[in-house]
C-alpha atoms as a printed R data frame, in Angstrom:
    type eleno elety resid chain resno       x       y       z
1   ATOM     1    CA   MET     A     1 -27.183 -12.516   9.294
2   ATOM     2    CA   PHE     A     2 -25.215  -9.238   9.195
3   ATOM     3    CA   THR     A     3 -26.601  -6.014  10.547
4   ATOM     4    CA   SER     A     4 -26.168  -3.061   8.241
5   ATOM     5    CA   PRO     A     5 -24.631   0.189   9.647
6   ATOM     6    CA   SER     A     6 -27.746   2.147   8.815
7   ATOM     7    CA   SER     A     7 -30.032  -0.139  10.850
8   ATOM     8    CA   LEU     A     8 -27.819   0.406  13.974
9   ATOM     9    CA   ASP     A     9 -28.495   4.166  13.976
10  ATOM    10    CA   LEU     A    10 -24.853   4.949  14.702
11  ATOM    11    CA   PRO     A    11 -24.130   8.095  16.715
12  ATOM    12    CA   THR     A    12 -22.736  10.990  14.772
13  ATOM    13    CA   GLY     A    13 -22.283  13.899  17.167
14  ATOM    14    CA   PRO     A    14 -18.905  15.518  17.891
15  ATOM    15    CA   ARG     A    15 -19.077  14.317  21.536
16  ATOM    16    CA   GLN     A    16 -20.429  10.920  22.573
17  ATOM    17    CA   ILE     A    17 -19.890   9.199  25.949
18  ATOM    18    CA   PHE     A    18 -21.201   5.606  26.297
19  ATOM    19    CA   GLU     A    19 -22.116   5.397  29.917
20  ATOM    20    CA   LYS     A    20 -23.261   1.795  29.621
21  ATOM    21    CA   SER     A    21 -19.843   0.656  28.343
22  ATOM    22    CA   THR     A    22 -17.583  -1.622  30.489
23  ATOM    23    CA   PHE     A    23 -15.345   1.276  31.305
24  ATOM    24    CA   PHE     A    24 -18.027   2.880  33.523
25  ATOM    25    CA   LEU     A    25 -19.159  -0.529  34.776
26  ATOM    26    CA   ARG     A    26 -15.654  -1.210  36.002
27  ATOM    27    CA   ASN     A    27 -14.960   2.335  37.182
28  ATOM    28    CA   PRO     A    28 -18.317   3.815  38.403
29  ATOM    29    CA   ARG     A    29 -16.682   6.923  39.732
30  ATOM    30    CA   ALA     A    30 -14.111   7.434  36.962
31  ATOM    31    CA   GLN     A    31 -14.260   9.989  34.214
32  ATOM    32    CA   LEU     A    32 -12.688   9.894  30.797
33  ATOM    33    CA   PRO     A    33  -9.560  12.156  30.547
34  ATOM    34    CA   THR     A    34 -10.069  15.576  29.062
35  ATOM    35    CA   PRO     A    35  -8.273  16.504  25.830
36  ATOM    36    CA   ALA     A    36  -5.853  18.644  27.837
37  ATOM    37    CA   GLN     A    37  -5.066  15.702  30.144
38  ATOM    38    CA   VAL     A    38  -4.543  13.410  27.162
39  ATOM    39    CA   ARG     A    39  -2.125  15.886  25.551
40  ATOM    40    CA   ALA     A    40  -0.166  16.342  28.767
41  ATOM    41    CA   GLU     A    41   0.071  12.578  29.210
42  ATOM    42    CA   CYS     A    42   1.170  12.192  25.589
43  ATOM    43    CA   LYS     A    43   4.038  14.539  26.210
44  ATOM    44    CA   ALA     A    44   4.952  12.704  29.469
45  ATOM    45    CA   GLN     A    45   5.014   9.359  27.592
46  ATOM    46    CA   GLY     A    46   7.098  10.717  24.787
47  ATOM    47    CA   GLY     A    47   4.322  10.271  22.290
48  ATOM    48    CA   ASN     A    48   5.518  12.777  19.637
49  ATOM    49    CA   TYR     A    49   2.790  15.250  20.399
50  ATOM    50    CA   GLY     A    50   2.465  17.944  17.756
51  ATOM    51    CA   SER     A    51   2.825  15.542  14.830
52  ATOM    52    CA   ALA     A    52   0.027  14.553  12.495
53  ATOM    53    CA   ARG     A    53  -0.121  11.152  14.153
54  ATOM    54    CA   PRO     A    54   0.725  11.248  17.870
55  ATOM    55    CA   LEU     A    55   1.137   7.839  19.507
56  ATOM    56    CA   PRO     A    56  -1.996   6.694  21.309
57  ATOM    57    CA   VAL     A    57  -1.852   7.512  24.996
58  ATOM    58    CA   ARG     A    58  -2.275   4.650  27.474
59  ATOM    59    CA   PHE     A    59  -3.953   4.817  30.862
60  ATOM    60    CA   PRO     A    60  -3.214   1.286  32.184
61  ATOM    61    CA   HIS     A    61  -4.854   1.810  35.560
62  ATOM    62    CA   LEU     A    62  -8.133   2.582  33.777
63  ATOM    63    CA   GLY     A    63  -7.796  -0.083  31.021
64  ATOM    64    CA   LEU     A    64  -7.961   2.773  28.568
65  ATOM    65    CA   ILE     A    65  -6.086   3.917  25.454
66  ATOM    66    CA   VAL     A    66  -6.792   7.177  23.728
67  ATOM    67    CA   LYS     A    67  -6.198   7.608  19.988
68  ATOM    68    CA   PHE     A    68  -6.178  11.263  18.947
69  ATOM    69    CA   GLY     A    69  -5.049  13.749  16.366
70  ATOM    70    CA   PHE     A    70  -6.349  15.832  13.521
71  ATOM    71    CA   VAL     A    71  -6.159  12.850  11.123
72  ATOM    72    CA   VAL     A    72  -8.184  10.678  13.499
73  ATOM    73    CA   SER     A    73 -11.873  10.502  12.588
74  ATOM    74    CA   ILE     A    74 -15.155   9.814  14.265
75  ATOM    75    CA   THR     A    75 -15.754   7.391  11.361
76  ATOM    76    CA   GLU     A    76 -13.412   4.916  12.981
77  ATOM    77    CA   GLY     A    77 -15.298   5.072  16.217
78  ATOM    78    CA   GLN     A    78 -18.515   4.384  14.346
79  ATOM    79    CA   CYS     A    79 -16.913   1.478  12.570
80  ATOM    80    CA   LEU     A    80 -15.686  -0.092  15.783
81  ATOM    81    CA   LEU     A    81 -19.137   0.182  17.310
82  ATOM    82    CA   TRP     A    82 -20.598  -1.616  14.268
83  ATOM    83    CA   LEU     A    83 -17.899  -4.345  14.152
84  ATOM    84    CA   LYS     A    84 -18.386  -4.929  17.896
85  ATOM    85    CA   GLN     A    85 -22.102  -5.524  17.187
86  ATOM    86    CA   LEU     A    86 -21.320  -7.931  14.321
87  ATOM    87    CA   GLY     A    87 -18.867  -9.905  16.348
88  ATOM    88    CA   VAL     A    88 -16.908 -11.209  13.335
89  ATOM    89    CA   VAL     A    89 -13.610  -9.943  14.698
90  ATOM    90    CA   ARG     A    90 -12.528  -8.727  18.139
91  ATOM    91    CA   VAL     A    91 -11.914  -4.985  18.100
92  ATOM    92    CA   PRO     A    92 -11.429  -2.496  21.000
93  ATOM    93    CA   GLU     A    93 -14.606  -1.432  22.775
94  ATOM    94    CA   VAL     A    94 -15.448   2.288  22.263
95  ATOM    95    CA   TYR     A    95 -16.068   4.203  25.436
96  ATOM    96    CA   GLY     A    96 -16.665   7.503  23.752
97  ATOM    97    CA   TRP     A    97 -15.217  10.246  21.643
98  ATOM    98    CA   THR     A    98 -14.884  14.012  21.662
99  ATOM    99    CA   THR     A    99 -13.326  16.831  19.628
100 ATOM   100    CA   ASP     A   100 -11.261  19.840  20.529
101 ATOM   101    CA   ARG     A   101  -9.901  22.584  18.335
102 ATOM   102    CA   VAL     A   102  -6.239  23.596  18.458
103 ATOM   103    CA   GLY     A   103  -5.629  26.594  16.251
104 ATOM   104    CA   TYR     A   104  -7.021  25.760  12.838
105 ATOM   105    CA   ASN     A   105  -7.029  22.056  13.452
106 ATOM   106    CA   LEU     A   106  -9.856  19.978  14.920
107 ATOM   107    CA   GLU     A   107  -8.539  17.040  16.923
108 ATOM   108    CA   VAL     A   108 -10.653  13.966  17.434
109 ATOM   109    CA   PHE     A   109 -10.241  11.868  20.581
110 ATOM   110    CA   LEU     A   110 -11.289   8.243  20.568
111 ATOM   111    CA   TYR     A   111 -11.545   6.588  24.001
112 ATOM   112    CA   LEU     A   112 -10.919   2.874  23.509
113 ATOM   113    CA   GLU     A   113 -10.438  -0.348  25.434
114 ATOM   114    CA   LEU     A   114  -6.813  -1.168  26.219
115 ATOM   115    CA   ILE     A   115  -6.744  -4.793  25.270
116 ATOM   116    CA   PRO     A   116  -4.208  -6.757  27.414
117 ATOM   117    CA   ALA     A   117  -2.191  -8.327  24.598
118 ATOM   118    CA   VAL     A   118   0.911  -7.575  22.580
119 ATOM   119    CA   SER     A   119   1.488  -6.839  18.860
120 ATOM   120    CA   LEU     A   120   2.459  -9.546  16.488
121 ATOM   121    CA   LYS     A   121   5.404  -7.342  15.453
122 ATOM   122    CA   ASP     A   122   6.751  -7.584  19.053
123 ATOM   123    CA   ARG     A   123   6.405 -11.358  19.235
124 ATOM   124    CA   TRP     A   124   7.502 -12.251  15.717
125 ATOM   125    CA   ARG     A   125  11.202 -12.840  16.295
126 ATOM   126    CA   TRP     A   126  10.389 -15.287  19.109
127 ATOM   127    CA   LEU     A   127   7.827 -17.408  17.301
128 ATOM   128    CA   SER     A   128   8.547 -20.798  15.702
129 ATOM   129    CA   ARG     A   129   7.528 -21.610  12.158
130 ATOM   130    CA   SER     A   130   4.554 -23.602  13.359
131 ATOM   131    CA   ASN     A   131   3.440 -20.701  15.582
132 ATOM   132    CA   LYS     A   132   3.631 -18.320  12.580
133 ATOM   133    CA   GLU     A   133   1.711 -20.677  10.376
134 ATOM   134    CA   HIS     A   134  -0.970 -21.095  13.083
135 ATOM   135    CA   ILE     A   135  -1.434 -17.350  13.336
136 ATOM   136    CA   ALA     A   136  -1.554 -17.029   9.591
137 ATOM   137    CA   ARG     A   137  -4.361 -19.623   9.415
138 ATOM   138    CA   GLU     A   138  -6.253 -17.849  12.140
139 ATOM   139    CA   LEU     A   139  -5.922 -14.470  10.281
140 ATOM   140    CA   ARG     A   140  -7.150 -16.162   7.106
141 ATOM   141    CA   VAL     A   141 -10.354 -17.217   8.816
142 ATOM   142    CA   ILE     A   142 -10.802 -13.769  10.425
143 ATOM   143    CA   MET     A   143 -10.178 -11.798   7.215
144 ATOM   144    CA   ASP     A   144 -12.455 -14.067   5.148
145 ATOM   145    CA   LYS     A   145 -15.221 -13.188   7.622
146 ATOM   146    CA   VAL     A   146 -14.360  -9.504   7.386
147 ATOM   147    CA   HIS     A   147 -14.341  -9.573   3.606
148 ATOM   148    CA   SER     A   148 -17.779 -11.281   3.612
149 ATOM   149    CA   ILE     A   149 -19.522  -8.381   5.337
150 ATOM   150    CA   PRO     A   150 -22.004  -7.034   2.781
151 ATOM   151    CA   PRO     A   151 -22.624  -3.346   2.075
152 ATOM   152    CA   GLU     A   152 -25.776  -1.718   3.189
153 ATOM   153    CA   PRO     A   153 -29.010  -3.168   1.644
154 ATOM   154    CA   GLY     A   154 -29.644  -1.891  -1.857
155 ATOM   155    CA   GLU     A   155 -26.413   0.078  -1.914
156 ATOM   156    CA   VAL     A   156 -23.147  -0.950  -3.547
157 ATOM   157    CA   TYR     A   157 -20.564   1.778  -3.197
158 ATOM   158    CA   ILE     A   158 -16.873   2.447  -2.523
159 ATOM   159    CA   GLY     A   159 -16.462   4.355   0.722
160 ATOM   160    CA   SER     A   160 -16.489   4.024   4.419
161 ATOM   161    CA   ILE     A   161 -19.252   3.071   6.813
162 ATOM   162    CA   GLY     A   162 -22.579   4.896   6.470
163 ATOM   163    CA   LYS     A   163 -21.937   5.934   2.840
164 ATOM   164    CA   GLN     A   164 -19.170   8.271   3.943
165 ATOM   165    CA   PRO     A   165 -16.066   9.203   1.894
166 ATOM   166    CA   VAL     A   166 -13.104   6.921   1.434
167 ATOM   167    CA   GLN     A   167 -10.803   7.189   4.436
168 ATOM   168    CA   GLU     A   168  -7.841   5.458   2.808
169 ATOM   169    CA   ASP     A   169  -4.447   7.175   3.637
170 ATOM   170    CA   ILE     A   170  -3.534   7.019  -0.042
171 ATOM   171    CA   PHE     A   171  -5.674  10.187  -0.229
172 ATOM   172    CA   ALA     A   172  -3.839  11.683   2.752
173 ATOM   173    CA   SER     A   173  -4.356  15.400   2.119
174 ATOM   174    CA   TYR     A   174  -4.943  17.193   5.411
175 ATOM   175    CA   THR     A   175  -6.411  20.225   3.615
176 ATOM   176    CA   GLU     A   176  -8.782  18.636   1.142
177 ATOM   177    CA   ALA     A   177 -11.903  16.664   1.788
178 ATOM   178    CA   LYS     A   178 -11.699  12.871   1.369
179 ATOM   179    CA   PRO     A   179 -13.139  11.669  -1.974
180 ATOM   180    CA   GLY     A   180 -16.305   9.683  -2.483
181 ATOM   181    CA   PRO     A   181 -18.300   7.734  -1.876
182 ATOM   182    CA   PHE     A   182 -18.235   6.330  -5.403
183 ATOM   183    CA   THR     A   183 -21.096   4.541  -7.048
184 ATOM   184    CA   SER     A   184 -19.070   2.389  -9.322
185 ATOM   185    CA   LEU     A   185 -15.585   0.813  -9.677
186 ATOM   186    CA   SER     A   186 -15.023   2.631 -12.947
187 ATOM   187    CA   SER     A   187 -15.605   6.023 -11.449
188 ATOM   188    CA   PHE     A   188 -13.328   5.120  -8.520
189 ATOM   189    CA   HIS     A   189 -10.528   3.992 -10.849
190 ATOM   190    CA   GLU     A   190 -10.870   7.040 -13.062
191 ATOM   191    CA   TYR     A   191 -10.515   9.308 -10.005
192 ATOM   192    CA   LEU     A   192  -7.606   7.267  -8.682
193 ATOM   193    CA   LEU     A   193  -5.545   7.612 -11.882
194 ATOM   194    CA   CYS     A   194  -6.444  11.255 -12.461
195 ATOM   195    CA   TYR     A   195  -5.703  12.121  -8.896
196 ATOM   196    CA   PHE     A   196  -2.100  10.721  -8.911
197 ATOM   197    CA   ARG     A   197  -1.005  10.006 -12.396
198 ATOM   198    CA   GLN     A   198  -2.480  11.935 -15.292
199 ATOM   199    CA   PRO     A   199  -4.432  15.137 -16.094
200 ATOM   200    CA   PRO     A   200  -8.107  14.328 -16.666
201 ATOM   201    CA   GLN     A   201  -7.871  14.804 -20.433
202 ATOM   202    CA   TRP     A   202  -5.212  12.119 -20.796
203 ATOM   203    CA   VAL     A   203  -5.811   8.386 -21.183
204 ATOM   204    CA   ASP     A   204  -3.652   6.534 -18.721
205 ATOM   205    CA   PRO     A   205  -1.919   3.515 -20.421
206 ATOM   206    CA   ASP     A   206  -2.374   1.457 -17.275
207 ATOM   207    CA   ARG     A   207  -6.122   2.014 -17.021
208 ATOM   208    CA   HIS     A   208  -6.909  -1.531 -18.339
209 ATOM   209    CA   LEU     A   209  -4.813  -2.948 -15.422
210 ATOM   210    CA   LEU     A   210  -7.386  -1.746 -12.887
211 ATOM   211    CA   PRO     A   211 -10.312  -4.168 -13.294
212 ATOM   212    CA   ASP     A   212 -13.884  -2.860 -13.119
213 ATOM   213    CA   ASP     A   213 -15.436  -6.304 -12.681
214 ATOM   214    CA   VAL     A   214 -13.995  -7.375  -9.318
215 ATOM   215    CA   PRO     A   215 -16.143  -7.653  -6.223
216 ATOM   216    CA   ILE     A   216 -16.446  -4.796  -3.731
217 ATOM   217    CA   GLN     A   217 -15.774  -6.019  -0.183
218 ATOM   218    CA   PHE     A   218 -15.311  -4.668   3.286
219 ATOM   219    CA   THR     A   219 -11.632  -4.006   3.813
220 ATOM   220    CA   HIS     A   220  -9.450  -3.277   6.773
221 ATOM   221    CA   SER     A   221  -6.916  -1.481   4.545
222 ATOM   222    CA   ASP     A   222  -3.986  -1.412   6.961
223 ATOM   223    CA   LEU     A   223  -3.272  -5.059   7.841
224 ATOM   224    CA   HIS     A   224   0.291  -5.165   9.197
225 ATOM   225    CA   MET     A   225   1.930  -6.830  12.109
226 ATOM   226    CA   GLY     A   226   1.672  -3.730  14.321
227 ATOM   227    CA   ASN     A   227  -2.114  -3.766  14.045
228 ATOM   228    CA   ILE     A   228  -2.529  -7.481  14.956
229 ATOM   229    CA   LEU     A   229  -2.743  -8.253  18.673
230 ATOM   230    CA   VAL     A   230  -1.726 -11.703  19.860
231 ATOM   231    CA   SER     A   231  -1.677 -13.423  23.225
232 ATOM   232    CA   PRO     A   232   1.225 -12.458  25.451
233 ATOM   233    CA   PRO     A   233   4.180 -14.841  26.268
234 ATOM   234    CA   LEU     A   234   4.478 -16.595  29.600
235 ATOM   235    CA   PRO     A   235   5.698 -14.269  32.375
236 ATOM   236    CA   TRP     A   236   9.459 -14.629  33.278
237 ATOM   237    CA   SER     A   237  10.228 -16.250  29.930
238 ATOM   238    CA   LYS     A   238  13.137 -14.817  28.025
239 ATOM   239    CA   GLU     A   239  10.683 -13.288  25.591
240 ATOM   240    CA   SER     A   240   8.582 -11.487  28.194
241 ATOM   241    CA   LEU     A   241  11.743 -10.145  29.996
242 ATOM   242    CA   TRP     A   242  13.143  -8.890  26.725
243 ATOM   243    CA   MET     A   243   9.772  -7.145  25.902
244 ATOM   244    CA   ALA     A   244   9.788  -5.596  29.382
245 ATOM   245    CA   TRP     A   245  13.325  -4.271  28.866
246 ATOM   246    CA   GLN     A   246  12.388  -2.828  25.496
247 ATOM   247    CA   GLU     A   247   9.410  -1.033  26.963
248 ATOM   248    CA   TRP     A   248  11.395   0.193  29.921
249 ATOM   249    CA   SER     A   249  13.780   1.912  27.454
250 ATOM   250    CA   ARG     A   250  10.745   3.760  26.001
251 ATOM   251    CA   ASN     A   251   8.752   4.832  29.050
252 ATOM   252    CA   ARG     A   252   7.505   3.627  32.371
253 ATOM   253    CA   TRP     A   253   3.813   3.633  31.362
254 ATOM   254    CA   SER     A   254   4.416   1.260  28.548
255 ATOM   255    CA   LEU     A   255   6.269  -1.112  30.931
256 ATOM   256    CA   ILE     A   256   3.243  -1.114  33.312
257 ATOM   257    CA   TRP     A   257   0.977  -1.957  30.370
258 ATOM   258    CA   VAL     A   258   3.159  -4.809  29.180
259 ATOM   259    CA   TRP     A   259   3.333  -6.440  32.602
260 ATOM   260    CA   ARG     A   260  -0.420  -6.051  32.971
261 ATOM   261    CA   ALA     A   261  -0.797  -7.874  29.653
262 ATOM   262    CA   LEU     A   262   1.581 -10.589  30.738
263 ATOM   263    CA   TRP     A   263  -0.054 -11.213  34.042
264 ATOM   264    CA   TRP     A   264  -3.471 -11.136  32.462
265 ATOM   265    CA   GLY     A   265  -2.251 -13.919  30.192
266 ATOM   266    CA   THR     A   266  -1.152 -15.916  33.257
267 ATOM   267    CA   TRP     A   267  -4.509 -15.501  34.911
268 ATOM   268    CA   ARG     A   268  -6.350 -16.444  31.740
269 ATOM   269    CA   ARG     A   269  -4.064 -19.349  30.907
270 ATOM   270    CA   MET     A   270  -5.692 -20.057  27.574
271 ATOM   271    CA   GLU     A   271  -4.285 -16.719  26.321
272 ATOM   272    CA   CYS     A   272  -0.650 -17.198  27.234
273 ATOM   273    CA   GLY     A   273   2.145 -19.364  25.939
274 ATOM   274    CA   GLU     A   274   0.885 -20.695  22.541
275 ATOM   275    CA   PRO     A   275   0.230 -17.544  20.517
276 ATOM   276    CA   ARG     A   276  -3.159 -16.853  19.113
277 ATOM   277    CA   VAL     A   277  -4.831 -13.840  17.485
278 ATOM   278    CA   VAL     A   278  -6.623 -11.700  20.105
279 ATOM   279    CA   ALA     A   279  -7.735  -8.587  18.144
280 ATOM   280    CA   ILE     A   280  -7.154  -6.406  15.132
281 ATOM   281    CA   LEU     A   281  -6.599  -2.667  15.663
282 ATOM   282    CA   ASP     A   282  -6.742   0.521  13.618
283 ATOM   283    CA   TRP     A   283  -9.833   0.481  11.448
284 ATOM   284    CA   GLN     A   284  -9.366   4.153  10.459
285 ATOM   285    CA   GLN     A   285  -9.026   3.415   6.786
286 ATOM   286    CA   SER     A   286 -11.561   0.597   6.509
287 ATOM   287    CA   GLY     A   287 -14.572   0.571   4.176
288 ATOM   288    CA   TRP     A   288 -15.900  -1.030   1.064
289 ATOM   289    CA   LEU     A   289 -13.199  -1.150  -1.499
290 ATOM   290    CA   PRO     A   290 -12.221  -3.326  -4.574
291 ATOM   291    CA   SER     A   291 -11.365  -6.840  -3.595
292 ATOM   292    CA   TYR     A   292  -7.732  -6.465  -4.679
293 ATOM   293    CA   TRP     A   293  -7.124  -3.553  -2.338
294 ATOM   294    CA   GLU     A   294  -6.507  -5.484   0.935
295 ATOM   295    CA   TYR     A   295  -3.703  -7.632  -0.578
296 ATOM   296    CA   CYS     A   296  -2.104  -4.640  -2.374
297 ATOM   297    CA   LYS     A   297  -2.081  -2.431   0.702
298 ATOM   298    CA   ALA     A   298  -0.794  -5.236   2.970
299 ATOM   299    CA   MET     A   299   1.995  -6.063   0.498
300 ATOM   300    CA   TRP     A   300   2.947  -2.357   0.235
301 ATOM   301    CA   THR     A   301   3.331  -2.071   4.030
302 ATOM   302    CA   ALA     A   302   5.116  -5.472   4.161
303 ATOM   303    CA   ASP     A   303   8.289  -3.609   2.972
304 ATOM   304    CA   PHE     A   304   8.514  -2.375   6.572
305 ATOM   305    CA   GLN     A   305   8.041  -5.797   8.154
306 ATOM   306    CA   PRO     A   306  10.306  -8.895   8.331
307 ATOM   307    CA   ARG     A   307  10.806 -10.314   4.831
308 ATOM   308    CA   SER     A   308   9.019 -13.583   5.617
309 ATOM   309    CA   TRP     A   309   5.819 -11.775   6.433
310 ATOM   310    CA   GLY     A   310   5.270 -10.573   2.873
311 ATOM   311    CA   ASN     A   311   6.947 -13.467   1.105
312 ATOM   312    CA   LYS     A   312   5.413 -16.430   2.899
313 ATOM   313    CA   TYR     A   313   2.685 -15.590   5.371
314 ATOM   314    CA   LEU     A   314   0.641 -12.797   3.735
315 ATOM   315    CA   PRO     A   315  -0.175 -15.069   0.745
316 ATOM   316    CA   MET     A   316  -1.504 -17.519   3.321
317 ATOM   317    CA   ILE     A   317  -3.867 -14.868   4.721
318 ATOM   318    CA   LEU     A   318  -4.941 -12.923   1.605
319 ATOM   319    CA   ASP     A   319  -5.494 -13.936  -2.032
320 ATOM   320    CA   LYS     A   320  -2.800 -12.781  -4.362
321 ATOM   321    CA   ASN     A   321  -3.692 -10.672  -7.432
322 ATOM   322    CA   ASP     A   322  -2.069  -9.126 -10.467
323 ATOM   323    CA   VAL     A   323  -3.023  -5.504  -9.669
324 ATOM   324    CA   PHE     A   324  -0.118  -4.887  -7.264
325 ATOM   325    CA   CYS     A   325   2.334  -3.462  -9.833
326 ATOM   326    CA   VAL     A   326   0.086  -0.673 -10.991
327 ATOM   327    CA   TRP     A   327  -1.292  -0.193  -7.515
328 ATOM   328    CA   GLY     A   328   2.274   0.158  -6.195
329 ATOM   329    CA   ASP     A   329   3.004   2.837  -8.756
330 ATOM   330    CA   ILE     A   330  -0.056   4.803  -7.555
331 ATOM   331    CA   ALA     A   331   0.965   4.366  -3.933
332 ATOM   332    CA   ALA     A   332   4.464   5.617  -4.710
333 ATOM   333    CA   ALA     A   333   2.995   8.656  -6.388
334 ATOM   334    CA   ALA     A   334   0.895   9.212  -3.284
335 ATOM   335    CA   GLY     A   335   4.011   9.146  -1.142
336 ATOM   336    CA   ILE     A   336   2.602   6.648   1.466
């Protein structure tokens, strides 16, 4: 039986440190890096600090990664806490979060578990057809479980965890509040079309293509290869050496993290060699959305992945639908 977010009494404050998390059990004397230390390390790692989406900062010796920026939200931390409780999918453990103001911008810092694994994107070129099909079948089972998570008791809405607004990047205005939550599919669709396509007084000719009778389901909303962690390759294989070389060309901290992941895989032999799904990352945009949304968003981002991912393997993971054409027009208007 699933536990609703409201029954967990999720923390909401601007600063939360979870002293009973495994971070403090492993490192009793350690402290989480301050925002200033995270920013300094981001610059040292070449993490494009100053952009809207700086690269997460890794602290391999602490088993820690910090996701931060003014488009990062506490909502994602709450969602990860809840998903960790449910156990339907492995996600990074949350060690805490804090906020810090820089000029007019409020940056959120999420302190997360650095899972010793590698992205599916990094392993894809080395995988055989049977490996890829195996991963697709694993993802199908995982995503079916995610999509079966019901909304809070007595409440059917479109929005993020805890009846909060929709966090989807399609509404990626950094100056306006996120929309919602919406109480019906029809109100969500009307807003969607008016926001991107037509003035409110016009009737959009594509309105009938957005169905108001589909289920509302919990959605990751950013399922691409970079957000899927898989088990690392065997150390000293051609694949692992190539990955190490690629990371060395980026920065030394990434190289340390990759080798830590590879040796972790050797120690836990069931996690190395034959690839398997280890975790799914980046739940920033997740929430309850129309059932067609997951497939449409994944297909949209598939343009930036190897062609076989969208053509062959995504249809094995997610159910196809006929909404993608009009959804793609809306996404193009949004500029995502």
